[in-house]
Amino acid sequence: MIVAKNIHKSFDQLKVLQGIDLQVKEQEVVVVIGPSGSGKSTFLRCLNLLEEPSDGEITIDGMNVTAKNADINKIRQNVGMVFQRFNLFPHKTAIENITMAPMKVRKLSEQEAQKVARDLLAKVGLQDKENAYPDQLSGGQQQRVAIARALAMKPKVMLFDEPTSALDPEMVGEVLSVMKDLARDGMTMVVVTHEMGFAREVGDRVLFMDEGRVIEEGTPEQIFGNPQNERTRAFLNKIL
Amino acid sequence: MELFKILQIWQAALPVLLVGLKITVQLTVIAVLFGSIIGLFVALAKLSNYKLLRYPAIIYIEFFRGSPLLVQLFLFYFGLPQLLGHPVDRFMAAAFVLSLNCGAYIAEIFRAGIQSIERGQMEAARSLGMTHAQAMRHVILPQAFKRVIPPLGNEFIIMLKDTSLVSVIGLADMARTGQLIIANTYRALEIWFLVAIIYIIMTVMISEFFVNRMERRLKAGDRS
């Protein structure tokens, strides 16, 4: 589903990514962990071209993302993204947040889009909040609306950029549980997170990144149970 | 007795001043209306990645913000006919210059408003497959408009007062009318005071009815 080859990214002199390779199969959940500044968010943002890689090639669902003539808007319709800070549209209600892109981009009618949105709001457990504005919702609720908003475009892949890092601790669970449901339903997911419990439970594969490189990669059992690399061990020791 | 006399002077002057006020209001409405339209597009041009759009926008803004309105009025009313070969209409010249001048300031207000919207908003919209233009129209601009209402109202008030400069090209706006009345009556204090009060009533009306109401209405539902 996703093939990334030798991804480099530099901001001026700063080399943030130094040759990342990743293959994600359909329905696979890949969790990316690593210390802050390791480039994991930047890598995730390269996958839907929110950051343009300085070098390397990315293919998603057979479409070359990094090609010069790539139709990036078309590609992004297939790649949902959930942000650390939710980024809901504050001037729109929950349901309007969800229906906007399907109506403007996929050209659904308002009724069709609302039907999709209501189903998704029910799925994330917020059917009674459709008319609430983002600032009337808690952080966890906002993030669940954001997930529903991304899902409304019926993406083939979902990218999660530290989706629980900006949440109060008691709200982390509700967001993770929505993500678990999504994984169980067979969504292909790449998740950057510090939630090791989630990585262990839901991840098919875990990538440990540091200083712009993938240091170690394996099943959750391998990475958490028997890390081979010293840096992986040091990182896990610090946070577990 | 003194008060009665003042009221008498005001009563005589008011109908004449109101004729001038009509010009003042007309020019303000035109300048604010066209200035807002010009300002929006120039702001978008200035924020564009295309140099062909960005540089003309920068030059336009710098010219109309960087030179005095007075000089601009002279330039367009007295200078332009030299190029055109025929005189230009006073009112047209004034409306033209005021609109362009207002547009330059409003462009900067809109630009600041657009740039004040968090980057994540554009990213979220784009990540959903919306084009840059769609994201601007449906996500960024509605939020930016709300934020620029106070500075925009301020600019409208400034514009109303700045129309008084058109008297230099012989247009009989309210300030010029006041001057003419004083030339006949020698009642400078009473007349200028009345003129000031009428301006204040107008500016208070702008800030009350336009700014406060708009702010309240747009805030309904969303308190961010």
CSV table of C-alpha atoms in Angstrom, one decimal:
chain,number,residue,atom,x,y,z
A,1,MET,CA,0.0,0.0,0.0
A,2,ILE,CA,2.8,2.4,0.9
A,3,VAL,CA,6.3,2.2,-0.4
A,4,ALA,CA,8.9,4.8,0.6
A,5,LYS,CA,12.4,4.5,-0.6
A,6,ASN,CA,15.4,6.4,0.7
A,7,ILE,CA,13.6,9.4,1.9
A,8,HIS,CA,15.7,12.4,2.7
A,9,LYS,CA,14.6,15.7,4.1
A,10,SER,CA,16.7,18.7,5.0
A,11,PHE,CA,15.7,22.1,6.3
A,12,ASP,CA,18.6,24.3,5.2
A,13,GLN,CA,21.7,22.7,6.7
A,14,LEU,CA,19.7,20.5,9.1
A,15,LYS,CA,19.3,16.9,7.9
A,16,VAL,CA,16.1,15.7,9.5
A,17,LEU,CA,15.7,12.5,7.5
A,18,GLN,CA,18.6,10.6,6.2
A,19,GLY,CA,17.3,7.8,4.0
A,20,ILE,CA,14.2,6.2,5.4
A,21,ASP,CA,12.7,3.1,3.8
A,22,LEU,CA,9.3,1.8,4.6
A,23,GLN,CA,6.8,-0.6,3.2
A,24,VAL,CA,3.3,-0.9,4.5
A,25,LYS,CA,1.1,-3.7,3.4
A,26,GLU,CA,-2.7,-3.4,3.1
A,27,GLN,CA,-4.4,-3.6,6.5
A,28,GLU,CA,-1.1,-3.3,8.3
A,29,VAL,CA,-0.6,-1.1,11.3
A,30,VAL,CA,2.9,0.4,11.5
A,31,VAL,CA,3.8,2.3,14.7
A,32,VAL,CA,6.7,4.7,14.6
A,33,ILE,CA,8.4,5.5,17.9
A,34,GLY,CA,11.5,7.4,18.8
A,35,PRO,CA,12.7,10.4,20.8
A,36,SER,CA,11.5,13.9,19.9
A,37,GLY,CA,13.5,15.4,17.1
A,38,SER,CA,14.2,12.0,15.6
A,39,GLY,CA,12.3,13.0,12.4
A,40,LYS,CA,9.3,10.7,12.8
A,41,SER,CA,6.7,13.4,12.4
A,42,THR,CA,8.6,14.9,9.5
A,43,PHE,CA,8.6,11.4,7.8
A,44,LEU,CA,4.9,11.0,8.3
A,45,ARG,CA,4.3,14.4,6.8
A,46,CYS,CA,6.4,13.5,3.8
A,47,LEU,CA,4.0,10.6,3.0
A,48,ASN,CA,1.2,13.0,2.1
A,49,LEU,CA,3.6,15.8,1.0
A,50,LEU,CA,2.8,18.2,3.7
A,51,GLU,CA,6.6,18.2,3.7
A,52,GLU,CA,8.3,17.8,0.4
A,53,PRO,CA,11.1,15.2,0.6
A,54,SER,CA,14.5,16.5,-0.6
A,55,ASP,CA,15.2,13.1,-2.1
A,56,GLY,CA,13.6,9.7,-2.4
A,57,GLU,CA,10.5,8.1,-3.8
A,58,ILE,CA,7.1,7.5,-2.3
A,59,THR,CA,4.3,5.4,-3.8
A,60,ILE,CA,0.9,5.1,-2.2
A,61,ASP,CA,-1.7,2.6,-3.6
A,62,GLY,CA,0.3,2.5,-6.9
A,63,MET,CA,0.4,6.3,-7.3
A,64,ASN,CA,3.7,7.9,-7.3
A,65,VAL,CA,3.5,10.7,-4.8
A,66,THR,CA,6.9,12.2,-5.4
A,67,ALA,CA,6.6,12.4,-9.2
A,68,LYS,CA,6.8,15.9,-10.6
A,69,ASN,CA,3.3,15.7,-12.3
A,70,ALA,CA,1.7,13.9,-9.4
A,71,ASP,CA,-1.9,15.0,-8.7
A,72,ILE,CA,-1.3,15.6,-5.0
A,73,ASN,CA,-4.9,16.6,-4.3
A,74,LYS,CA,-6.1,13.3,-5.7
A,75,ILE,CA,-3.5,11.3,-3.7
A,76,ARG,CA,-4.4,13.1,-0.5
A,77,GLN,CA,-8.0,12.1,-0.9
A,78,ASN,CA,-6.8,8.5,-0.3
A,79,VAL,CA,-4.5,9.4,2.6
A,80,GLY,CA,-6.3,10.6,5.8
A,81,MET,CA,-4.3,12.5,8.4
A,82,VAL,CA,-4.9,13.1,12.1
A,83,PHE,CA,-2.8,15.8,13.7
A,84,GLN,CA,-1.5,16.2,17.2
A,85,ARG,CA,-3.4,19.5,17.6
A,86,PHE,CA,-6.6,18.2,15.9
A,87,ASN,CA,-6.8,21.2,13.6
A,88,LEU,CA,-10.6,21.2,13.4
A,89,PHE,CA,-12.1,24.1,11.7
A,90,PRO,CA,-13.2,26.3,14.6
A,91,HIS,CA,-15.9,28.2,12.5
A,92,LYS,CA,-17.7,24.9,11.6
A,93,THR,CA,-19.7,22.5,13.7
A,94,ALA,CA,-18.6,19.0,14.2
A,95,ILE,CA,-20.8,17.7,11.3
A,96,GLU,CA,-19.8,20.6,9.1
A,97,ASN,CA,-16.1,19.8,9.7
A,98,ILE,CA,-16.8,16.3,8.5
A,99,THR,CA,-19.0,17.1,5.5
A,100,MET,CA,-16.9,19.9,4.1
A,101,ALA,CA,-14.3,17.9,2.1
A,102,PRO,CA,-16.7,15.3,0.8
A,103,MET,CA,-18.9,18.0,-0.5
A,104,LYS,CA,-16.2,20.3,-1.9
A,105,VAL,CA,-13.8,17.7,-3.1
A,106,ARG,CA,-15.8,14.5,-3.8
A,107,LYS,CA,-18.8,16.6,-4.8
A,108,LEU,CA,-21.3,14.7,-2.6
A,109,SER,CA,-24.7,16.3,-2.0
A,110,GLU,CA,-25.3,17.7,1.4
A,111,GLN,CA,-27.6,14.9,2.3
A,112,GLU,CA,-25.2,12.2,1.2
A,113,ALA,CA,-22.3,13.9,3.0
A,114,GLN,CA,-24.4,14.3,6.2
A,115,LYS,CA,-25.4,10.6,6.1
A,116,VAL,CA,-21.7,9.6,5.9
A,117,ALA,CA,-20.9,12.1,8.7
A,118,ARG,CA,-23.6,10.9,11.0
A,119,ASP,CA,-22.5,7.3,10.6
A,120,LEU,CA,-18.9,8.3,11.4
A,121,LEU,CA,-19.9,10.4,14.4
A,122,ALA,CA,-21.8,7.3,15.7
A,123,LYS,CA,-18.7,5.2,15.0
A,124,VAL,CA,-16.5,7.5,17.1
A,125,GLY,CA,-19.3,7.8,19.8
A,126,LEU,CA,-20.2,11.4,19.2
A,127,GLN,CA,-23.6,11.1,17.5
A,128,ASP,CA,-25.1,13.6,20.0
A,129,LYS,CA,-22.4,16.2,19.3
A,130,GLU,CA,-23.0,16.9,15.6
A,131,ASN,CA,-24.0,20.5,16.1
A,132,ALA,CA,-21.3,21.4,18.6
A,133,TYR,CA,-18.5,23.7,17.7
A,134,PRO,CA,-14.9,22.5,18.3
A,135,ASP,CA,-14.4,24.7,21.3
A,136,GLN,CA,-17.5,23.2,22.9
A,137,LEU,CA,-15.8,19.8,22.8
A,138,SER,CA,-13.1,18.3,25.0
A,139,GLY,CA,-9.8,17.5,23.5
A,140,GLY,CA,-10.6,13.8,23.2
A,141,GLN,CA,-13.9,14.6,21.5
A,142,GLN,CA,-12.2,17.0,19.1
A,143,GLN,CA,-9.7,14.4,18.1
A,144,ARG,CA,-12.4,11.9,17.5
A,145,VAL,CA,-14.2,14.4,15.3
A,146,ALA,CA,-10.9,14.9,13.5
A,147,ILE,CA,-10.6,11.2,12.9
A,148,ALA,CA,-14.2,11.1,11.6
A,149,ARG,CA,-13.4,14.0,9.3
A,150,ALA,CA,-10.4,12.2,7.8
A,151,LEU,CA,-12.4,9.0,7.4
A,152,ALA,CA,-15.2,10.8,5.6
A,153,MET,CA,-13.0,10.9,2.5
A,154,LYS,CA,-12.9,7.1,2.6
A,155,PRO,CA,-9.1,7.0,2.6
A,156,LYS,CA,-7.1,3.9,2.0
A,157,VAL,CA,-4.4,4.8,4.4
A,158,MET,CA,-4.6,6.8,7.7
A,159,LEU,CA,-1.6,8.7,9.1
A,160,PHE,CA,-1.6,9.6,12.8
A,161,ASP,CA,0.8,12.2,14.0
A,162,GLU,CA,1.0,11.9,17.7
A,163,PRO,CA,-2.8,11.9,18.0
A,164,THR,CA,-2.9,11.7,21.8
A,165,SER,CA,0.1,13.9,22.7
A,166,ALA,CA,-2.0,17.1,23.2
A,167,LEU,CA,-4.6,15.4,25.3
A,168,ASP,CA,-5.2,15.3,29.0
A,169,PRO,CA,-4.4,11.8,30.3
A,170,GLU,CA,-8.0,10.8,31.0
A,171,MET,CA,-8.9,11.4,27.3
A,172,VAL,CA,-6.1,9.4,25.8
A,173,GLY,CA,-8.1,6.2,26.1
A,174,GLU,CA,-11.1,7.2,24.2
A,175,VAL,CA,-9.0,8.2,21.2
A,176,LEU,CA,-6.9,5.1,21.3
A,177,SER,CA,-10.0,3.0,21.4
A,178,VAL,CA,-11.3,4.6,18.3
A,179,MET,CA,-8.0,3.9,16.6
A,180,LYS,CA,-8.1,0.3,17.8
A,181,ASP,CA,-11.5,-0.2,16.2
A,182,LEU,CA,-10.2,1.3,13.0
A,183,ALA,CA,-7.3,-1.1,13.0
A,184,ARG,CA,-9.6,-4.0,13.7
A,185,ASP,CA,-11.7,-3.0,10.7
A,186,GLY,CA,-8.7,-3.4,8.5
A,187,MET,CA,-7.6,0.2,8.0
A,188,THR,CA,-4.0,0.5,6.8
A,189,MET,CA,-2.4,2.8,9.4
A,190,VAL,CA,0.9,4.5,10.1
A,191,VAL,CA,1.0,5.9,13.7
A,192,VAL,CA,3.6,8.1,15.2
A,193,THR,CA,3.0,7.9,19.0
A,194,HIS,CA,4.5,7.7,22.4
A,195,GLU,CA,1.7,5.3,23.5
A,196,MET,CA,3.7,2.1,23.9
A,197,GLY,CA,0.7,0.2,25.1
A,198,PHE,CA,-1.0,1.0,21.9
A,199,ALA,CA,2.1,0.1,19.8
A,200,ARG,CA,2.3,-3.3,21.6
A,201,GLU,CA,-1.4,-4.1,21.4
A,202,VAL,CA,-2.3,-2.9,17.9
A,203,GLY,CA,0.9,-2.5,16.0
A,204,ASP,CA,1.8,-5.2,13.4
A,205,ARG,CA,5.2,-3.7,13.1
A,206,VAL,CA,7.2,-1.1,15.2
A,207,LEU,CA,9.8,1.2,13.8
A,208,PHE,CA,12.3,2.9,16.1
A,209,MET,CA,13.7,6.1,14.6
A,210,ASP,CA,16.5,8.2,15.9
A,211,GLU,CA,18.4,11.1,14.2
A,212,GLY,CA,16.6,10.7,10.9
A,213,ARG,CA,17.2,7.0,10.5
A,214,VAL,CA,15.3,3.8,11.2
A,215,ILE,CA,17.4,2.2,13.9
A,216,GLU,CA,15.4,-0.9,14.4
A,217,GLU,CA,12.3,-2.5,13.0
A,218,GLY,CA,10.3,-5.5,14.0
A,219,THR,CA,7.2,-6.9,15.6
A,220,PRO,CA,6.2,-5.3,18.9
A,221,GLU,CA,7.4,-8.5,20.7
A,222,GLN,CA,10.8,-8.1,19.2
A,223,ILE,CA,11.1,-4.4,19.8
A,224,PHE,CA,9.7,-4.3,23.3
A,225,GLY,CA,10.7,-7.8,24.4
A,226,ASN,CA,14.2,-8.1,22.9
A,227,PRO,CA,15.5,-4.9,21.4
A,228,GLN,CA,18.8,-5.5,19.5
A,229,ASN,CA,20.1,-2.0,19.2
A,230,GLU,CA,21.5,-0.1,22.1
A,231,ARG,CA,19.8,3.1,21.3
A,232,THR,CA,16.4,1.3,21.2
A,233,ARG,CA,17.1,-0.2,24.6
A,234,ALA,CA,18.2,3.2,26.0
A,235,PHE,CA,15.0,4.8,24.7
A,236,LEU,CA,12.7,2.1,25.9
A,237,ASN,CA,14.3,2.1,29.3
A,238,LYS,CA,13.7,5.8,29.7
A,239,ILE,CA,10.0,5.7,28.8
A,240,LEU,CA,8.8,2.3,30.0
B,1,MET,CA,-28.4,84.1,25.4
B,2,GLU,CA,-25.1,82.9,24.1
B,3,LEU,CA,-26.4,79.3,23.8
B,4,PHE,CA,-29.4,80.5,21.9
B,5,LYS,CA,-27.1,82.3,19.5
B,6,ILE,CA,-25.0,79.2,18.9
B,7,LEU,CA,-28.1,77.2,18.2
B,8,GLN,CA,-29.2,79.8,15.7
B,9,ILE,CA,-25.9,79.6,13.9
B,10,TRP,CA,-26.0,75.8,13.9
B,11,GLN,CA,-29.6,75.8,12.6
B,12,ALA,CA,-28.6,78.0,9.7
B,13,ALA,CA,-25.5,76.0,8.9
B,14,LEU,CA,-26.8,72.5,9.3
B,15,PRO,CA,-28.8,72.2,6.0
B,16,VAL,CA,-25.7,73.4,4.1
B,17,LEU,CA,-23.4,71.1,6.0
B,18,LEU,CA,-25.7,68.2,5.2
B,19,VAL,CA,-25.2,68.8,1.5
B,20,GLY,CA,-21.5,68.5,2.1
B,21,LEU,CA,-22.1,65.4,4.3
B,22,LYS,CA,-23.7,63.7,1.3
B,23,ILE,CA,-20.5,64.0,-0.6
B,24,THR,CA,-18.5,62.8,2.4
B,25,VAL,CA,-20.7,59.8,2.9
B,26,GLN,CA,-20.7,58.9,-0.8
B,27,LEU,CA,-17.0,59.0,-1.0
B,28,THR,CA,-16.6,57.0,2.1
B,29,VAL,CA,-19.0,54.3,1.0
B,30,ILE,CA,-17.3,54.0,-2.4
B,31,ALA,CA,-13.8,54.0,-0.9
B,32,VAL,CA,-14.6,51.4,1.7
B,33,LEU,CA,-16.5,49.2,-0.7
B,34,PHE,CA,-14.0,49.2,-3.5
B,35,GLY,CA,-11.1,49.3,-1.0
B,36,SER,CA,-12.3,46.1,0.6
B,37,ILE,CA,-12.6,44.3,-2.7
B,38,ILE,CA,-9.3,45.6,-3.9
B,39,GLY,CA,-7.7,44.9,-0.5
B,40,LEU,CA,-8.8,41.2,-0.5
B,41,PHE,CA,-7.4,40.4,-3.9
B,42,VAL,CA,-4.2,42.4,-3.4
B,43,ALA,CA,-3.7,40.6,0.0
B,44,LEU,CA,-4.0,37.2,-1.8
B,45,ALA,CA,-1.7,38.4,-4.5
B,46,LYS,CA,0.9,39.5,-2.0
B,47,LEU,CA,0.7,36.1,-0.3
B,48,SER,CA,1.0,34.3,-3.6
B,49,ASN,CA,4.0,32.2,-4.6
B,50,TYR,CA,4.0,33.8,-8.0
B,51,LYS,CA,6.3,36.8,-8.3
B,52,LEU,CA,4.1,38.1,-11.1
B,53,LEU,CA,1.3,38.6,-8.6
B,54,ARG,CA,3.4,39.3,-5.5
B,55,TYR,CA,5.6,42.1,-6.8
B,56,PRO,CA,2.9,44.3,-8.3
B,57,ALA,CA,0.9,43.9,-5.1
B,58,ILE,CA,3.9,45.0,-3.0
B,59,ILE,CA,4.5,48.0,-5.3
B,60,TYR,CA,0.9,49.1,-5.2
B,61,ILE,CA,0.7,48.8,-1.4
B,62,GLU,CA,4.0,50.7,-0.9
B,63,PHE,CA,3.0,53.5,-3.2
B,64,PHE,CA,-0.4,54.1,-1.7
B,65,ARG,CA,0.7,53.6,1.9
B,66,GLY,CA,4.0,55.3,1.5
B,67,SER,CA,2.9,58.6,-0.1
B,68,PRO,CA,0.5,61.1,1.5
B,69,LEU,CA,-3.1,61.0,0.4
B,70,LEU,CA,-2.8,64.7,-0.3
B,71,VAL,CA,-0.1,64.1,-2.8
B,72,GLN,CA,-2.1,61.2,-4.4
B,73,LEU,CA,-5.1,63.5,-4.8
B,74,PHE,CA,-3.0,66.2,-6.5
B,75,LEU,CA,-1.2,63.6,-8.7
B,76,PHE,CA,-4.4,62.1,-10.0
B,77,TYR,CA,-6.5,65.3,-10.3
B,78,PHE,CA,-3.9,67.7,-11.6
B,79,GLY,CA,-1.2,65.2,-12.9
B,80,LEU,CA,-3.3,62.7,-14.7
B,81,PRO,CA,-5.0,65.1,-17.1
B,82,GLN,CA,-1.5,65.8,-18.5
B,83,LEU,CA,-1.3,62.2,-19.6
B,84,LEU,CA,-4.9,61.9,-20.7
B,85,GLY,CA,-5.1,65.2,-22.5
B,86,HIS,CA,-8.4,66.1,-20.9
B,87,PRO,CA,-9.4,67.1,-17.4
B,88,VAL,CA,-10.8,64.5,-15.0
B,89,ASP,CA,-14.0,64.8,-13.0
B,90,ARG,CA,-13.3,65.9,-9.4
B,91,PHE,CA,-15.6,63.3,-7.8
B,92,MET,CA,-14.3,60.5,-10.0
B,93,ALA,CA,-10.7,61.4,-9.2
B,94,ALA,CA,-11.4,61.6,-5.5
B,95,ALA,CA,-13.4,58.3,-5.5
B,96,PHE,CA,-10.6,56.6,-7.5
B,97,VAL,CA,-7.7,57.8,-5.2
B,98,LEU,CA,-9.6,57.1,-2.0
B,99,SER,CA,-10.5,53.6,-3.1
B,100,LEU,CA,-6.9,52.8,-4.1
B,101,ASN,CA,-5.6,54.3,-0.9
B,102,CYS,CA,-8.1,52.5,1.2
B,103,GLY,CA,-7.4,49.3,-0.7
B,104,ALA,CA,-3.7,49.4,0.1
B,105,TYR,CA,-4.4,49.6,3.9
B,106,ILE,CA,-7.1,47.0,3.8
B,107,ALA,CA,-4.8,44.6,1.8
B,108,GLU,CA,-2.3,44.8,4.7
B,109,ILE,CA,-5.1,44.2,7.2
B,110,PHE,CA,-6.3,41.1,5.3
B,111,ARG,CA,-2.8,39.8,4.8
B,112,ALA,CA,-2.2,40.0,8.5
B,113,GLY,CA,-5.5,38.3,9.2
B,114,ILE,CA,-4.8,35.5,6.8
B,115,GLN,CA,-1.3,35.0,8.2
B,116,SER,CA,-2.7,34.9,11.7
B,117,ILE,CA,-4.6,31.7,11.1
B,118,GLU,CA,-2.6,28.7,12.3
B,119,ARG,CA,-0.7,26.7,9.7
B,120,GLY,CA,-2.5,23.6,10.9
B,121,GLN,CA,-5.8,24.9,9.4
B,122,MET,CA,-4.3,25.0,5.9
B,123,GLU,CA,-2.6,21.7,6.4
B,124,ALA,CA,-5.8,20.0,7.6
B,125,ALA,CA,-7.7,21.3,4.7
B,126,ARG,CA,-5.0,20.3,2.2
B,127,SER,CA,-4.6,16.8,3.8
B,128,LEU,CA,-8.3,16.2,3.0
B,129,GLY,CA,-7.6,16.8,-0.7
B,130,MET,CA,-8.9,20.4,-0.9
B,131,THR,CA,-7.0,22.6,-3.3
B,132,HIS,CA,-5.2,25.7,-2.1
B,133,ALA,CA,-8.1,27.9,-3.4
B,134,GLN,CA,-10.7,25.7,-1.7
B,135,ALA,CA,-8.9,25.8,1.6
B,136,MET,CA,-8.5,29.6,1.4
B,137,ARG,CA,-12.2,30.1,0.6
B,138,HIS,CA,-13.8,27.7,3.0
B,139,VAL,CA,-11.3,27.4,5.8
B,140,ILE,CA,-8.8,30.3,6.0
B,141,LEU,CA,-10.8,33.4,4.8
B,142,PRO,CA,-13.9,32.9,7.0
B,143,GLN,CA,-11.7,32.8,10.0
B,144,ALA,CA,-9.5,35.6,8.9
B,145,PHE,CA,-12.6,37.9,8.2
B,146,LYS,CA,-13.7,37.5,11.8
B,147,ARG,CA,-10.3,38.5,13.1
B,148,VAL,CA,-9.9,41.6,10.9
B,149,ILE,CA,-13.3,43.2,11.8
B,150,PRO,CA,-11.8,45.4,14.5
B,151,PRO,CA,-8.9,46.7,12.4
B,152,LEU,CA,-11.2,47.0,9.4
B,153,GLY,CA,-13.6,49.1,11.4
B,154,ASN,CA,-10.7,51.3,12.4
B,155,GLU,CA,-9.7,51.7,8.8
B,156,PHE,CA,-13.3,52.6,7.8
B,157,ILE,CA,-13.3,55.3,10.5
B,158,ILE,CA,-10.0,56.7,9.2
B,159,MET,CA,-11.3,56.7,5.7
B,160,LEU,CA,-14.4,58.7,6.7
B,161,LYS,CA,-12.2,61.3,8.2
B,162,ASP,CA,-9.6,61.3,5.4
B,163,THR,CA,-12.3,62.1,2.9
B,164,SER,CA,-12.0,65.7,4.3
B,165,LEU,CA,-8.8,66.0,2.3
B,166,VAL,CA,-10.7,66.1,-1.0
B,167,SER,CA,-11.4,69.7,-0.4
B,168,VAL,CA,-7.9,70.4,-1.8
B,169,ILE,CA,-9.2,69.5,-5.3
B,170,GLY,CA,-12.2,71.6,-4.8
B,171,LEU,CA,-14.8,69.1,-3.9
B,172,ALA,CA,-17.4,70.4,-1.5
B,173,ASP,CA,-17.4,67.7,1.2
B,174,MET,CA,-18.5,68.5,4.7
B,175,ALA,CA,-15.2,70.0,5.8
B,176,ARG,CA,-15.0,72.2,2.8
B,177,THR,CA,-18.6,73.2,3.2
B,178,GLY,CA,-17.9,74.2,6.8
B,179,GLN,CA,-15.0,76.3,5.6
B,180,LEU,CA,-17.2,78.1,3.1
B,181,ILE,CA,-19.8,78.8,5.7
B,182,ILE,CA,-17.2,80.3,8.0
B,183,ALA,CA,-15.9,82.5,5.1
B,184,ASN,CA,-19.4,84.1,5.1
B,185,THR,CA,-20.3,84.1,8.8
B,186,TYR,CA,-16.9,84.4,10.5
B,187,ARG,CA,-18.2,81.9,13.2
B,188,ALA,CA,-15.1,79.6,13.1
B,189,LEU,CA,-15.6,78.1,16.6
B,190,GLU,CA,-19.2,77.3,16.3
B,191,ILE,CA,-19.0,75.9,12.8
B,192,TRP,CA,-15.9,73.8,13.2
B,193,PHE,CA,-17.3,72.4,16.5
B,194,LEU,CA,-20.5,71.4,14.7
B,195,VAL,CA,-18.5,69.8,11.9
B,196,ALA,CA,-16.5,67.8,14.4
B,197,ILE,CA,-19.6,66.7,16.2
B,198,ILE,CA,-21.2,65.4,12.9
B,199,TYR,CA,-17.9,63.5,12.1
B,200,ILE,CA,-18.0,62.0,15.6
B,201,ILE,CA,-21.6,60.9,15.2
B,202,MET,CA,-20.7,59.2,11.9
B,203,THR,CA,-17.6,57.4,13.3
B,204,VAL,CA,-19.5,56.3,16.4
B,205,MET,CA,-22.2,54.9,14.1
B,206,ILE,CA,-19.6,53.0,12.1
B,207,SER,CA,-18.1,51.4,15.2
B,208,GLU,CA,-21.4,50.8,16.9
B,209,PHE,CA,-23.6,49.5,14.1
B,210,PHE,CA,-21.0,48.0,11.9
B,211,VAL,CA,-18.1,46.7,14.1
B,212,ASN,CA,-19.8,45.8,17.3
B,213,ARG,CA,-22.8,44.2,15.6
B,214,MET,CA,-20.7,42.3,13.1
B,215,GLU,CA,-18.4,41.1,15.9
B,216,ARG,CA,-21.3,39.9,18.0
B,217,ARG,CA,-23.0,38.2,15.1
B,218,LEU,CA,-19.9,36.4,13.9
B,219,LYS,CA,-19.0,35.4,17.4
B,220,ALA,CA,-22.3,33.6,17.8
B,221,GLY,CA,-21.7,29.9,18.0
B,222,ASP,CA,-17.9,30.1,18.0
B,223,ARG,CA,-16.1,31.6,20.9
B,224,SER,CA,-12.6,31.0,19.7
